[in-house]
Amino acid sequence: MSDLRQGLSRSEFMLVYQPKLHLPSNRVTGAESLVRWHHPQRGLVPTFEFITLAEDTGNIGHLTRWALRAGIAQAAQWRARGIDLEVSINVSARDLSDARLPDRVMQLLADHKPGPEAIQLEVTESAIMVNPNVAIAVLKQLPELNIGVAIDDFGVGRASLAYLRTLPVRELKIDRTFIHQMSEDPENRKIVRAVVDLGHSLGFAVCAEGIEDEASLQAVTELGCDYAQGYHIARPLVAEMLALFVRQPPRGVSV
Ligand code: G
Ligand code: MN
């Protein structure tokens, strides 16, 4: 963990960006930022490992603050070059218990001026349920700052539908486990269909995660998902590659 804090100040961390395809227009309109850590001795540290460790040791706030700054700065840089992308940033349970989170984000937006609607925060259902009252109070302030909220890994957490209704949410991201097994398991297809209906009736956009083949892309398009993300569309890319990818409409993807 001391390596992690040092690494943050020594530029060992970087964000990569996985494109999000807007299905009705077949255009990349956003990207989810994902943290990568190149440790000078250990090499690339598996993301899951250092995130879990940072969460367990109370250090996730350092990482989130770094990621917010880096993601907002990048969104501003893209806008300045005429590339309008909504950048999604993942926040975890402890971040949602930090009543100062909205202020911190507001300050970063004031510093970097990425423009309106440039940022979305992704939170999991489970993160909200750790301390729902605080989490909801924090989340409610975000739309006033023009920040969207997406529920990540939807369908595997424990949020009750009663909470879902009260959340200032813009988007549901369907967990990839449902998408993966959609072709083999017709029950998963029914779940995806039901989540799309639920999301749309509550006024949310719906994104399918973990699209790994053309069949899944076709299926989620037919079921009315608004966005799709996954290795079949693109792996997470460094910022420069993402800019190229956005300019050149995705090949091999026909919707
Ligand atoms: O929980 P969340 O959805 O934020 O997780 C993002 C993670 O999912 C990243 O580590 C990313 O590399 C991974 N990922 C992105 N697309 C795919 C995919 O198509 N298949 C699988 N298995 N993982 C993916
Ligand atoms: Mn996510």
PDB file of C-alpha atoms and ligand atoms in Angstrom, residues 18 32 34 90 122 152-153 176 180 209-212 230-231 236, ligand 1:
ATOM      1  CA  GLN A  18     -12.946   0.995 -23.141  1.00  0.00           C
ATOM      2  CA  GLU A  32     -15.199   3.590 -19.326  1.00  0.00           C
ATOM      3  CA  LEU A  34      -9.993   1.574 -16.091  1.00  0.00           C
ATOM      4  CA  ASN A  90     -15.645   3.751 -11.270  1.00  0.00           C
ATOM      5  CA  GLU A 122     -20.203   4.041 -12.069  1.00  0.00           C
ATOM      6  CA  ASP A 152     -22.483  -1.082 -12.589  1.00  0.00           C
ATOM      7  CA  ASP A 153     -22.694  -4.897 -12.628  1.00  0.00           C
ATOM      8  CA  ARG A 176     -21.549  -9.461 -18.095  1.00  0.00           C
ATOM      9  CA  HIS A 180     -21.943 -14.222 -21.703  1.00  0.00           C
ATOM     10  CA  GLU A 209     -21.312  -5.210 -20.686  1.00  0.00           C
ATOM     11  CA  GLY A 210     -19.034  -8.041 -21.742  1.00  0.00           C
ATOM     12  CA  ILE A 211     -19.981  -8.257 -25.428  1.00  0.00           C
ATOM     13  CA  GLU A 212     -17.490 -10.830 -26.701  1.00  0.00           C
ATOM     14  CA  GLY A 230     -16.945  -5.458 -24.517  1.00  0.00           C
ATOM     15  CA  TYR A 231     -13.934  -7.054 -26.176  1.00  0.00           C
ATOM     16  CA  PRO A 236      -9.605  -0.955 -23.149  1.00  0.00           C
TER      17      PRO A 236
HETATM   18  O1    G B   1     -17.054  -4.125 -13.007  1.00  0.00           O
HETATM   19  P1    G B   1     -16.714  -3.404 -14.267  1.00  0.00           P
HETATM   20  O2    G B   1     -17.772  -3.527 -15.308  1.00  0.00           O
HETATM   21  O3    G B   1     -16.323  -1.966 -14.046  1.00  0.00           O
HETATM   22  O4    G B   1     -15.435  -4.163 -14.827  1.00  0.00           O
HETATM   23  C1    G B   1     -14.660  -3.729 -15.877  1.00  0.00           C
HETATM   24  C2    G B   1     -13.694  -4.864 -16.201  1.00  0.00           C
HETATM   25  O5    G B   1     -14.242  -5.699 -17.199  1.00  0.00           O
HETATM   26  C3    G B   1     -12.359  -4.429 -16.717  1.00  0.00           C
HETATM   27  O6    G B   1     -11.350  -5.108 -16.009  1.00  0.00           O
HETATM   28  C4    G B   1     -12.373  -4.832 -18.187  1.00  0.00           C
HETATM   29  O7    G B   1     -11.098  -5.117 -18.674  1.00  0.00           O
HETATM   30  C5    G B   1     -13.265  -6.045 -18.162  1.00  0.00           C
HETATM   31  N1    G B   1     -13.932  -6.301 -19.455  1.00  0.00           N
HETATM   32  C6    G B   1     -14.268  -5.400 -20.370  1.00  0.00           C
HETATM   33  N2    G B   1     -14.869  -5.975 -21.452  1.00  0.00           N
HETATM   34  C7    G B   1     -14.915  -7.291 -21.189  1.00  0.00           C
HETATM   35  C8    G B   1     -15.391  -8.432 -21.935  1.00  0.00           C
HETATM   36  O8    G B   1     -15.907  -8.347 -23.059  1.00  0.00           O
HETATM   37  N3    G B   1     -15.268  -9.653 -21.326  1.00  0.00           N
HETATM   38  C9    G B   1     -14.713  -9.798 -20.093  1.00  0.00           C
HETATM   39  N4    G B   1     -14.632 -11.013 -19.585  1.00  0.00           N
HETATM   40  N5    G B   1     -14.226  -8.755 -19.375  1.00  0.00           N
HETATM   41  C10   G B   1     -14.328  -7.504 -19.905  1.00  0.00           C
END
